[in-house]
């Protein structure tokens, strides 16, 4: 009477525990009755084999009574299980209501403390700083691309010089001549060799082949 008053949730938990205990006890009794049923079936068979019909009838009545109690315990357990599930549903609804209540209070507190102008200012500052960062990133990318292009151009020039040195041609004089000029010089050298005669024909043919090879290399380098 003077004890602490139980909350609805506590009463639900207490009743739930009581129902679970009752269901366990019913299951224990039902298991015992099922074992007794098997024993009675065996006794009836033994009495019938011995011809004890009076004992068979008495044991048959016990078997019928036992089976009825088993069915009754199944029905009682079903009813208790139904009540237990209903209480569990009530408990779940109560917990959901308390959770929604807490969430509503938290949302209300956040809405009261939220400063919309400050939030808008923060969003604008973030957008501005993000734009600055993107611009700086673009500048860095352009600088890196330019540096890479300069390095590539210098490297390509070094390769051209190396190739021309290998074939014995000066870079400035080679790049200053056009393909037509180089070809005209080669033709003129061939005509002079033919005019001289002798082994010059063979030498002229060889010179023309070297000039053609040089012209092909220069064309490929200019591409």
JSON list of C-alpha atoms in Angstrom, two decimals:
[
{"chain": "A", "resi": 1, "resn": "UNK", "atom": "CA", "xyz": [0.00, 0.00, 0.00]},
{"chain": "A", "resi": 2, "resn": "UNK", "atom": "CA", "xyz": [2.79, 2.36, 0.98]},
{"chain": "A", "resi": 3, "resn": "UNK", "atom": "CA", "xyz": [5.29, 0.90, -1.48]},
{"chain": "A", "resi": 4, "resn": "UNK", "atom": "CA", "xyz": [6.54, 2.49, -4.63]},
{"chain": "A", "resi": 5, "resn": "UNK", "atom": "CA", "xyz": [3.88, 2.79, -7.28]},
{"chain": "A", "resi": 6, "resn": "UNK", "atom": "CA", "xyz": [4.64, 0.75, -10.38]},
{"chain": "A", "resi": 7, "resn": "UNK", "atom": "CA", "xyz": [4.61, 2.36, -13.77]},
{"chain": "A", "resi": 8, "resn": "UNK", "atom": "CA", "xyz": [2.53, 0.86, -16.59]},
{"chain": "A", "resi": 9, "resn": "UNK", "atom": "CA", "xyz": [5.68, -0.46, -18.26]},
{"chain": "A", "resi": 10, "resn": "UNK", "atom": "CA", "xyz": [6.77, -2.17, -15.02]},
{"chain": "A", "resi": 11, "resn": "UNK", "atom": "CA", "xyz": [3.35, -3.77, -14.58]},
{"chain": "A", "resi": 12, "resn": "UNK", "atom": "CA", "xyz": [3.49, -5.05, -18.15]},
{"chain": "A", "resi": 13, "resn": "UNK", "atom": "CA", "xyz": [6.92, -6.60, -17.56]},
{"chain": "A", "resi": 14, "resn": "UNK", "atom": "CA", "xyz": [5.74, -8.23, -14.33]},
{"chain": "A", "resi": 15, "resn": "UNK", "atom": "CA", "xyz": [2.67, -9.74, -15.97]},
{"chain": "A", "resi": 16, "resn": "UNK", "atom": "CA", "xyz": [4.79, -10.88, -18.90]},
{"chain": "A", "resi": 17, "resn": "UNK", "atom": "CA", "xyz": [7.12, -12.75, -16.56]},
{"chain": "A", "resi": 18, "resn": "UNK", "atom": "CA", "xyz": [4.16, -14.38, -14.81]},
{"chain": "A", "resi": 19, "resn": "UNK", "atom": "CA", "xyz": [2.69, -15.54, -18.10]},
{"chain": "A", "resi": 20, "resn": "UNK", "atom": "CA", "xyz": [6.03, -16.94, -19.29]},
{"chain": "A", "resi": 21, "resn": "UNK", "atom": "CA", "xyz": [6.39, -18.86, -16.03]},
{"chain": "A", "resi": 22, "resn": "UNK", "atom": "CA", "xyz": [2.86, -20.29, -16.34]},
{"chain": "A", "resi": 23, "resn": "UNK", "atom": "CA", "xyz": [3.55, -21.37, -19.93]},
{"chain": "A", "resi": 24, "resn": "UNK", "atom": "CA", "xyz": [6.73, -23.16, -18.87]},
{"chain": "A", "resi": 25, "resn": "UNK", "atom": "CA", "xyz": [4.88, -25.00, -16.09]},
{"chain": "A", "resi": 26, "resn": "UNK", "atom": "CA", "xyz": [2.14, -26.08, -18.50]},
{"chain": "A", "resi": 27, "resn": "UNK", "atom": "CA", "xyz": [4.77, -27.41, -20.90]},
{"chain": "A", "resi": 28, "resn": "UNK", "atom": "CA", "xyz": [6.41, -29.42, -18.13]},
{"chain": "A", "resi": 29, "resn": "UNK", "atom": "CA", "xyz": [3.10, -31.00, -17.08]},
{"chain": "A", "resi": 30, "resn": "UNK", "atom": "CA", "xyz": [2.19, -31.74, -20.69]},
{"chain": "A", "resi": 31, "resn": "UNK", "atom": "CA", "xyz": [5.50, -33.51, -21.28]},
{"chain": "A", "resi": 32, "resn": "UNK", "atom": "CA", "xyz": [4.88, -35.69, -18.24]},
{"chain": "A", "resi": 33, "resn": "UNK", "atom": "CA", "xyz": [1.39, -36.56, -19.47]},
{"chain": "A", "resi": 34, "resn": "UNK", "atom": "CA", "xyz": [2.75, -37.51, -22.91]},
{"chain": "A", "resi": 35, "resn": "UNK", "atom": "CA", "xyz": [5.26, -39.85, -21.27]},
{"chain": "A", "resi": 36, "resn": "UNK", "atom": "CA", "xyz": [2.43, -41.32, -19.20]},
{"chain": "A", "resi": 37, "resn": "UNK", "atom": "CA", "xyz": [0.42, -41.79, -22.39]},
{"chain": "A", "resi": 38, "resn": "UNK", "atom": "CA", "xyz": [3.19, -43.87, -23.95]},
{"chain": "A", "resi": 39, "resn": "UNK", "atom": "CA", "xyz": [3.46, -45.95, -20.77]},
{"chain": "A", "resi": 40, "resn": "UNK", "atom": "CA", "xyz": [-0.29, -46.64, -20.75]},
{"chain": "A", "resi": 41, "resn": "UNK", "atom": "CA", "xyz": [-0.20, -47.73, -24.39]},
{"chain": "A", "resi": 42, "resn": "UNK", "atom": "CA", "xyz": [2.53, -50.25, -23.56]},
{"chain": "A", "resi": 43, "resn": "UNK", "atom": "CA", "xyz": [0.61, -51.53, -20.52]},
{"chain": "A", "resi": 44, "resn": "UNK", "atom": "CA", "xyz": [-2.57, -51.97, -22.56]},
{"chain": "A", "resi": 45, "resn": "UNK", "atom": "CA", "xyz": [-0.66, -54.07, -25.12]},
{"chain": "A", "resi": 46, "resn": "UNK", "atom": "CA", "xyz": [0.82, -56.26, -22.39]},
{"chain": "A", "resi": 47, "resn": "UNK", "atom": "CA", "xyz": [-2.57, -56.78, -20.71]},
{"chain": "A", "resi": 48, "resn": "UNK", "atom": "CA", "xyz": [-4.16, -57.66, -24.05]},
{"chain": "A", "resi": 49, "resn": "UNK", "atom": "CA", "xyz": [-1.44, -60.22, -24.77]},
{"chain": "A", "resi": 50, "resn": "UNK", "atom": "CA", "xyz": [-2.03, -61.80, -21.36]},
{"chain": "A", "resi": 51, "resn": "UNK", "atom": "CA", "xyz": [-5.79, -61.83, -21.90]},
{"chain": "A", "resi": 52, "resn": "UNK", "atom": "CA", "xyz": [-6.51, -59.46, -19.00]},
{"chain": "A", "resi": 53, "resn": "UNK", "atom": "CA", "xyz": [-9.45, -57.66, -20.56]},
{"chain": "A", "resi": 54, "resn": "UNK", "atom": "CA", "xyz": [-10.59, -55.99, -17.33]},
{"chain": "A", "resi": 55, "resn": "UNK", "atom": "CA", "xyz": [-7.19, -54.37, -16.87]},
{"chain": "A", "resi": 56, "resn": "UNK", "atom": "CA", "xyz": [-7.22, -53.35, -20.54]},
{"chain": "A", "resi": 57, "resn": "UNK", "atom": "CA", "xyz": [-10.52, -51.48, -20.09]},
{"chain": "A", "resi": 58, "resn": "UNK", "atom": "CA", "xyz": [-9.29, -49.64, -16.97]},
{"chain": "A", "resi": 59, "resn": "UNK", "atom": "CA", "xyz": [-6.02, -48.70, -18.62]},
{"chain": "A", "resi": 60, "resn": "UNK", "atom": "CA", "xyz": [-7.88, -47.59, -21.75]},
{"chain": "A", "resi": 61, "resn": "UNK", "atom": "CA", "xyz": [-10.00, -45.21, -19.63]},
{"chain": "A", "resi": 62, "resn": "UNK", "atom": "CA", "xyz": [-6.81, -43.79, -18.09]},
{"chain": "A", "resi": 63, "resn": "UNK", "atom": "CA", "xyz": [-5.37, -43.37, -21.58]},
{"chain": "A", "resi": 64, "resn": "UNK", "atom": "CA", "xyz": [-8.44, -41.49, -22.81]},
{"chain": "A", "resi": 65, "resn": "UNK", "atom": "CA", "xyz": [-8.39, -39.24, -19.72]},
{"chain": "A", "resi": 66, "resn": "UNK", "atom": "CA", "xyz": [-4.68, -38.55, -20.14]},
{"chain": "A", "resi": 67, "resn": "UNK", "atom": "CA", "xyz": [-5.10, -37.62, -23.79]},
{"chain": "A", "resi": 68, "resn": "UNK", "atom": "CA", "xyz": [-7.93, -35.23, -22.91]},
{"chain": "A", "resi": 69, "resn": "UNK", "atom": "CA", "xyz": [-5.74, -33.52, -20.33]},
{"chain": "A", "resi": 70, "resn": "UNK", "atom": "CA", "xyz": [-2.97, -33.23, -22.89]},
{"chain": "A", "resi": 71, "resn": "UNK", "atom": "CA", "xyz": [-5.35, -31.52, -25.30]},
{"chain": "A", "resi": 72, "resn": "UNK", "atom": "CA", "xyz": [-6.58, -29.29, -22.47]},
{"chain": "A", "resi": 73, "resn": "UNK", "atom": "CA", "xyz": [-3.04, -28.23, -21.60]},
{"chain": "A", "resi": 74, "resn": "UNK", "atom": "CA", "xyz": [-2.39, -27.47, -25.26]},
{"chain": "A", "resi": 75, "resn": "UNK", "atom": "CA", "xyz": [-5.47, -25.24, -25.31]},
{"chain": "A", "resi": 76, "resn": "UNK", "atom": "CA", "xyz": [-4.49, -23.49, -22.06]},
{"chain": "A", "resi": 77, "resn": "UNK", "atom": "CA", "xyz": [-1.00, -22.90, -23.36]},
{"chain": "A", "resi": 78, "resn": "UNK", "atom": "CA", "xyz": [-2.41, -21.41, -26.56]},
{"chain": "A", "resi": 79, "resn": "UNK", "atom": "CA", "xyz": [-4.57, -18.99, -24.55]},
{"chain": "A", "resi": 80, "resn": "UNK", "atom": "CA", "xyz": [-1.67, -17.93, -22.35]},
{"chain": "A", "resi": 81, "resn": "UNK", "atom": "CA", "xyz": [0.52, -17.49, -25.40]},
{"chain": "A", "resi": 82, "resn": "UNK", "atom": "CA", "xyz": [-2.14, -15.28, -26.96]},
{"chain": "A", "resi": 83, "resn": "UNK", "atom": "CA", "xyz": [-2.28, -13.09, -23.84]},
{"chain": "A", "resi": 84, "resn": "UNK", "atom": "CA", "xyz": [1.52, -12.96, -23.69]},
{"chain": "A", "resi": 85, "resn": "UNK", "atom": "CA", "xyz": [1.73, -11.80, -27.30]},
{"chain": "A", "resi": 86, "resn": "UNK", "atom": "CA", "xyz": [-0.86, -9.13, -26.63]},
{"chain": "A", "resi": 87, "resn": "UNK", "atom": "CA", "xyz": [1.09, -7.85, -23.64]},
{"chain": "A", "resi": 88, "resn": "UNK", "atom": "CA", "xyz": [4.23, -7.88, -25.73]},
{"chain": "A", "resi": 89, "resn": "UNK", "atom": "CA", "xyz": [2.43, -5.77, -28.33]},
{"chain": "A", "resi": 90, "resn": "UNK", "atom": "CA", "xyz": [1.39, -3.31, -25.63]},
{"chain": "A", "resi": 91, "resn": "UNK", "atom": "CA", "xyz": [4.96, -3.12, -24.37]},
{"chain": "A", "resi": 92, "resn": "UNK", "atom": "CA", "xyz": [6.24, -2.49, -27.87]},
{"chain": "A", "resi": 93, "resn": "UNK", "atom": "CA", "xyz": [3.68, 0.26, -28.41]},
{"chain": "A", "resi": 94, "resn": "UNK", "atom": "CA", "xyz": [4.63, 1.82, -25.08]},
{"chain": "A", "resi": 95, "resn": "UNK", "atom": "CA", "xyz": [8.31, 1.77, -25.98]},
{"chain": "A", "resi": 96, "resn": "UNK", "atom": "CA", "xyz": [7.58, 3.25, -29.39]},
{"chain": "A", "resi": 97, "resn": "UNK", "atom": "CA", "xyz": [5.49, 6.01, -27.81]},
{"chain": "A", "resi": 98, "resn": "UNK", "atom": "CA", "xyz": [8.27, 6.85, -25.34]},
{"chain": "A", "resi": 99, "resn": "UNK", "atom": "CA", "xyz": [10.81, 6.89, -28.15]},
{"chain": "A", "resi": 100, "resn": "UNK", "atom": "CA", "xyz": [8.64, 9.20, -30.25]},
{"chain": "A", "resi": 101, "resn": "UNK", "atom": "CA", "xyz": [8.12, 11.43, -27.24]},
{"chain": "A", "resi": 102, "resn": "UNK", "atom": "CA", "xyz": [11.86, 11.71, -26.66]},
{"chain": "A", "resi": 103, "resn": "UNK", "atom": "CA", "xyz": [12.51, 12.34, -30.35]},
{"chain": "A", "resi": 104, "resn": "UNK", "atom": "CA", "xyz": [9.83, 15.04, -30.43]},
{"chain": "A", "resi": 105, "resn": "UNK", "atom": "CA", "xyz": [11.36, 16.79, -27.44]},
{"chain": "A", "resi": 106, "resn": "UNK", "atom": "CA", "xyz": [14.82, 16.60, -28.97]},
{"chain": "A", "resi": 107, "resn": "UNK", "atom": "CA", "xyz": [13.58, 18.01, -32.30]},
{"chain": "A", "resi": 108, "resn": "UNK", "atom": "CA", "xyz": [11.76, 20.81, -30.51]},
{"chain": "A", "resi": 109, "resn": "UNK", "atom": "CA", "xyz": [14.87, 21.71, -28.54]},
{"chain": "A", "resi": 110, "resn": "UNK", "atom": "CA", "xyz": [16.99, 21.71, -31.70]},
{"chain": "A", "resi": 111, "resn": "UNK", "atom": "CA", "xyz": [14.48, 23.89, -33.54]},
{"chain": "A", "resi": 112, "resn": "UNK", "atom": "CA", "xyz": [14.44, 26.38, -30.68]},
{"chain": "A", "resi": 113, "resn": "UNK", "atom": "CA", "xyz": [18.23, 26.60, -30.51]},
{"chain": "A", "resi": 114, "resn": "UNK", "atom": "CA", "xyz": [18.85, 26.59, -34.27]},
{"chain": "A", "resi": 115, "resn": "UNK", "atom": "CA", "xyz": [20.03, 29.96, -35.61]},
{"chain": "A", "resi": 116, "resn": "UNK", "atom": "CA", "xyz": [18.90, 30.14, -39.22]},
{"chain": "A", "resi": 117, "resn": "UNK", "atom": "CA", "xyz": [20.78, 33.37, -40.09]},
{"chain": "A", "resi": 118, "resn": "UNK", "atom": "CA", "xyz": [24.00, 31.87, -38.74]},
{"chain": "A", "resi": 119, "resn": "UNK", "atom": "CA", "xyz": [23.37, 28.68, -40.70]},
{"chain": "A", "resi": 120, "resn": "UNK", "atom": "CA", "xyz": [22.83, 30.66, -43.90]},
{"chain": "A", "resi": 121, "resn": "UNK", "atom": "CA", "xyz": [25.99, 32.66, -43.27]},
{"chain": "A", "resi": 122, "resn": "UNK", "atom": "CA", "xyz": [28.01, 29.49, -42.74]},
{"chain": "A", "resi": 123, "resn": "UNK", "atom": "CA", "xyz": [26.61, 28.01, -45.97]},
{"chain": "A", "resi": 124, "resn": "UNK", "atom": "CA", "xyz": [27.54, 31.15, -47.93]},
{"chain": "A", "resi": 125, "resn": "UNK", "atom": "CA", "xyz": [31.06, 31.19, -46.48]},
{"chain": "A", "resi": 126, "resn": "UNK", "atom": "CA", "xyz": [31.49, 27.54, -47.33]},
{"chain": "A", "resi": 127, "resn": "UNK", "atom": "CA", "xyz": [30.40, 28.15, -50.92]},
{"chain": "A", "resi": 128, "resn": "UNK", "atom": "CA", "xyz": [32.77, 31.11, -51.27]},
{"chain": "A", "resi": 129, "resn": "UNK", "atom": "CA", "xyz": [35.75, 29.24, -49.84]},
{"chain": "A", "resi": 130, "resn": "UNK", "atom": "CA", "xyz": [34.94, 26.27, -52.04]},
{"chain": "A", "resi": 131, "resn": "UNK", "atom": "CA", "xyz": [35.01, 28.50, -55.13]},
{"chain": "A", "resi": 132, "resn": "UNK", "atom": "CA", "xyz": [38.38, 29.94, -54.08]},
{"chain": "A", "resi": 133, "resn": "UNK", "atom": "CA", "xyz": [39.75, 26.46, -53.60]},
{"chain": "A", "resi": 134, "resn": "UNK", "atom": "CA", "xyz": [38.55, 25.37, -57.05]},
{"chain": "A", "resi": 135, "resn": "UNK", "atom": "CA", "xyz": [40.17, 28.43, -58.68]},
{"chain": "A", "resi": 136, "resn": "UNK", "atom": "CA", "xyz": [43.47, 27.74, -56.95]},
{"chain": "A", "resi": 137, "resn": "UNK", "atom": "CA", "xyz": [43.31, 24.13, -57.99]},
{"chain": "A", "resi": 138, "resn": "UNK", "atom": "CA", "xyz": [42.77, 25.14, -61.62]},
{"chain": "A", "resi": 139, "resn": "UNK", "atom": "CA", "xyz": [45.77, 27.50, -61.44]},
{"chain": "A", "resi": 140, "resn": "UNK", "atom": "CA", "xyz": [47.94, 24.75, -60.00]},
{"chain": "A", "resi": 141, "resn": "UNK", "atom": "CA", "xyz": [46.80, 22.32, -62.69]},
{"chain": "A", "resi": 142, "resn": "UNK", "atom": "CA", "xyz": [47.60, 24.84, -65.43]},
{"chain": "A", "resi": 143, "resn": "UNK", "atom": "CA", "xyz": [51.04, 25.52, -63.96]},
{"chain": "A", "resi": 144, "resn": "UNK", "atom": "CA", "xyz": [51.80, 21.81, -63.76]},
{"chain": "A", "resi": 145, "resn": "UNK", "atom": "CA", "xyz": [50.61, 21.27, -67.34]},
{"chain": "A", "resi": 146, "resn": "UNK", "atom": "CA", "xyz": [52.79, 24.14, -68.58]},
{"chain": "A", "resi": 147, "resn": "UNK", "atom": "CA", "xyz": [55.82, 22.78, -66.76]},
{"chain": "A", "resi": 148, "resn": "UNK", "atom": "CA", "xyz": [55.23, 19.33, -68.19]},
{"chain": "A", "resi": 149, "resn": "UNK", "atom": "CA", "xyz": [54.84, 20.75, -71.71]},
{"chain": "A", "resi": 150, "resn": "UNK", "atom": "CA", "xyz": [58.11, 22.72, -71.45]},
{"chain": "A", "resi": 151, "resn": "UNK", "atom": "CA", "xyz": [59.98, 19.69, -70.28]},
{"chain": "A", "resi": 152, "resn": "UNK", "atom": "CA", "xyz": [58.54, 17.59, -73.07]},
{"chain": "A", "resi": 153, "resn": "UNK", "atom": "CA", "xyz": [59.48, 20.16, -75.71]},
{"chain": "A", "resi": 154, "resn": "UNK", "atom": "CA", "xyz": [63.08, 20.40, -74.45]},
{"chain": "A", "resi": 155, "resn": "UNK", "atom": "CA", "xyz": [63.34, 16.64, -74.35]},
{"chain": "A", "resi": 156, "resn": "UNK", "atom": "CA", "xyz": [62.05, 16.33, -77.91]},
{"chain": "A", "resi": 157, "resn": "UNK", "atom": "CA", "xyz": [64.61, 18.90, -79.10]},
{"chain": "A", "resi": 158, "resn": "UNK", "atom": "CA", "xyz": [67.39, 16.93, -77.41]},
{"chain": "A", "resi": 159, "resn": "UNK", "atom": "CA", "xyz": [66.24, 13.78, -79.17]},
{"chain": "A", "resi": 160, "resn": "UNK", "atom": "CA", "xyz": [66.25, 15.57, -82.55]},
{"chain": "A", "resi": 161, "resn": "UNK", "atom": "CA", "xyz": [69.76, 16.90, -81.95]},
{"chain": "A", "resi": 162, "resn": "UNK", "atom": "CA", "xyz": [71.00, 13.48, -80.94]},
{"chain": "A", "resi": 163, "resn": "UNK", "atom": "CA", "xyz": [69.56, 11.85, -84.07]},
{"chain": "A", "resi": 164, "resn": "UNK", "atom": "CA", "xyz": [71.01, 14.51, -86.35]},
{"chain": "A", "resi": 165, "resn": "UNK", "atom": "CA", "xyz": [74.40, 14.19, -84.70]},
{"chain": "A", "resi": 166, "resn": "UNK", "atom": "CA", "xyz": [74.31, 10.45, -85.34]},
{"chain": "A", "resi": 167, "resn": "UNK", "atom": "CA", "xyz": [73.67, 10.99, -89.07]},
{"chain": "A", "resi": 168, "resn": "UNK", "atom": "CA", "xyz": [76.21, 13.83, -89.26]},
{"chain": "A", "resi": 169, "resn": "UNK", "atom": "CA", "xyz": [73.90, 16.78, -89.94]},
{"chain": "A", "resi": 170, "resn": "UNK", "atom": "CA", "xyz": [73.88, 20.12, -88.16]},
{"chain": "A", "resi": 171, "resn": "UNK", "atom": "CA", "xyz": [70.48, 20.94, -86.59]},
{"chain": "A", "resi": 172, "resn": "UNK", "atom": "CA", "xyz": [70.30, 24.57, -87.69]},
{"chain": "A", "resi": 173, "resn": "UNK", "atom": "CA", "xyz": [71.28, 23.92, -91.30]},
{"chain": "A", "resi": 174, "resn": "UNK", "atom": "CA", "xyz": [69.02, 20.86, -91.53]},
{"chain": "A", "resi": 175, "resn": "UNK", "atom": "CA", "xyz": [65.94, 22.64, -90.19]},
{"chain": "A", "resi": 176, "resn": "UNK", "atom": "CA", "xyz": [66.66, 25.67, -92.39]},
{"chain": "A", "resi": 177, "resn": "UNK", "atom": "CA", "xyz": [66.46, 23.63, -95.58]},
{"chain": "A", "resi": 178, "resn": "UNK", "atom": "CA", "xyz": [63.14, 22.73, -97.08]},
{"chain": "A", "resi": 179, "resn": "UNK", "atom": "CA", "xyz": [62.47, 19.25, -98.46]},
{"chain": "A", "resi": 180, "resn": "UNK", "atom": "CA", "xyz": [62.54, 20.65, -102.00]},
{"chain": "A", "resi": 181, "resn": "UNK", "atom": "CA", "xyz": [65.91, 22.28, -101.42]},
{"chain": "A", "resi": 182, "resn": "UNK", "atom": "CA", "xyz": [67.40, 19.10, -100.08]},
{"chain": "A", "resi": 183, "resn": "UNK", "atom": "CA", "xyz": [66.00, 17.15, -103.02]},
{"chain": "A", "resi": 184, "resn": "UNK", "atom": "CA", "xyz": [67.31, 19.73, -105.54]},
{"chain": "A", "resi": 185, "resn": "UNK", "atom": "CA", "xyz": [70.78, 19.52, -104.02]},
{"chain": "A", "resi": 186, "resn": "UNK", "atom": "CA", "xyz": [70.70, 15.76, -104.26]},
{"chain": "A", "resi": 187, "resn": "UNK", "atom": "CA", "xyz": [69.62, 15.87, -107.93]},
{"chain": "A", "resi": 188, "resn": "UNK", "atom": "CA", "xyz": [72.35, 18.41, -108.74]},
{"chain": "A", "resi": 189, "resn": "UNK", "atom": "CA", "xyz": [75.01, 16.24, -107.12]},
{"chain": "A", "resi": 190, "resn": "UNK", "atom": "CA", "xyz": [73.80, 13.28, -109.17]},
{"chain": "A", "resi": 191, "resn": "UNK", "atom": "CA", "xyz": [74.00, 15.26, -112.43]},
{"chain": "A", "resi": 192, "resn": "UNK", "atom": "CA", "xyz": [77.56, 16.40, -111.66]},
{"chain": "A", "resi": 193, "resn": "UNK", "atom": "CA", "xyz": [78.61, 12.85, -110.92]},
{"chain": "A", "resi": 194, "resn": "UNK", "atom": "CA", "xyz": [77.10, 11.60, -114.19]},
{"chain": "A", "resi": 195, "resn": "UNK", "atom": "CA", "xyz": [78.83, 14.38, -116.15]},
{"chain": "A", "resi": 196, "resn": "UNK", "atom": "CA", "xyz": [82.19, 13.42, -114.71]},
{"chain": "A", "resi": 197, "resn": "UNK", "atom": "CA", "xyz": [81.57, 9.75, -115.61]},
{"chain": "A", "resi": 198, "resn": "UNK", "atom": "CA", "xyz": [83.48, 6.70, -114.53]},
{"chain": "A", "resi": 199, "resn": "UNK", "atom": "CA", "xyz": [82.75, 5.42, -111.05]},
{"chain": "A", "resi": 200, "resn": "UNK", "atom": "CA", "xyz": [80.87, 8.60, -110.33]},
{"chain": "A", "resi": 201, "resn": "UNK", "atom": "CA", "xyz": [77.65, 6.92, -111.44]},
{"chain": "A", "resi": 202, "resn": "UNK", "atom": "CA", "xyz": [77.92, 4.44, -108.66]},
{"chain": "A", "resi": 203, "resn": "UNK", "atom": "CA", "xyz": [78.88, 7.12, -106.17]},
{"chain": "A", "resi": 204, "resn": "UNK", "atom": "CA", "xyz": [76.03, 9.32, -107.33]},
{"chain": "A", "resi": 205, "resn": "UNK", "atom": "CA", "xyz": [73.56, 6.52, -106.80]},
{"chain": "A", "resi": 206, "resn": "UNK", "atom": "CA", "xyz": [74.87, 5.99, -103.30]},
{"chain": "A", "resi": 207, "resn": "UNK", "atom": "CA", "xyz": [74.70, 9.70, -102.50]},
{"chain": "A", "resi": 208, "resn": "UNK", "atom": "CA", "xyz": [71.13, 9.89, -103.72]},
{"chain": "A", "resi": 209, "resn": "UNK", "atom": "CA", "xyz": [70.16, 7.03, -101.45]},
{"chain": "A", "resi": 210, "resn": "UNK", "atom": "CA", "xyz": [71.77, 8.75, -98.45]},
{"chain": "A", "resi": 211, "resn": "UNK", "atom": "CA", "xyz": [69.99, 12.00, -99.29]},
{"chain": "A", "resi": 212, "resn": "UNK", "atom": "CA", "xyz": [66.68, 10.22, -99.56]},
{"chain": "A", "resi": 213, "resn": "UNK", "atom": "CA", "xyz": [67.26, 8.57, -96.21]},
{"chain": "A", "resi": 214, "resn": "UNK", "atom": "CA", "xyz": [68.17, 11.92, -94.67]},
{"chain": "A", "resi": 215, "resn": "UNK", "atom": "CA", "xyz": [65.08, 13.53, -96.20]},
{"chain": "A", "resi": 216, "resn": "UNK", "atom": "CA", "xyz": [62.86, 10.77, -94.80]},
{"chain": "A", "resi": 217, "resn": "UNK", "atom": "CA", "xyz": [64.31, 11.20, -91.31]},
{"chain": "A", "resi": 218, "resn": "UNK", "atom": "CA", "xyz": [63.86, 14.96, -91.41]},
{"chain": "A", "resi": 219, "resn": "UNK", "atom": "CA", "xyz": [60.26, 14.56, -92.57]},
{"chain": "A", "resi": 220, "resn": "UNK", "atom": "CA", "xyz": [59.53, 12.14, -89.75]},
{"chain": "A", "resi": 221, "resn": "UNK", "atom": "CA", "xyz": [61.11, 14.50, -87.18]},
{"chain": "A", "resi": 222, "resn": "UNK", "atom": "CA", "xyz": [59.07, 17.45, -88.45]},
{"chain": "A", "resi": 223, "resn": "UNK", "atom": "CA", "xyz": [55.87, 15.44, -88.00]}
]
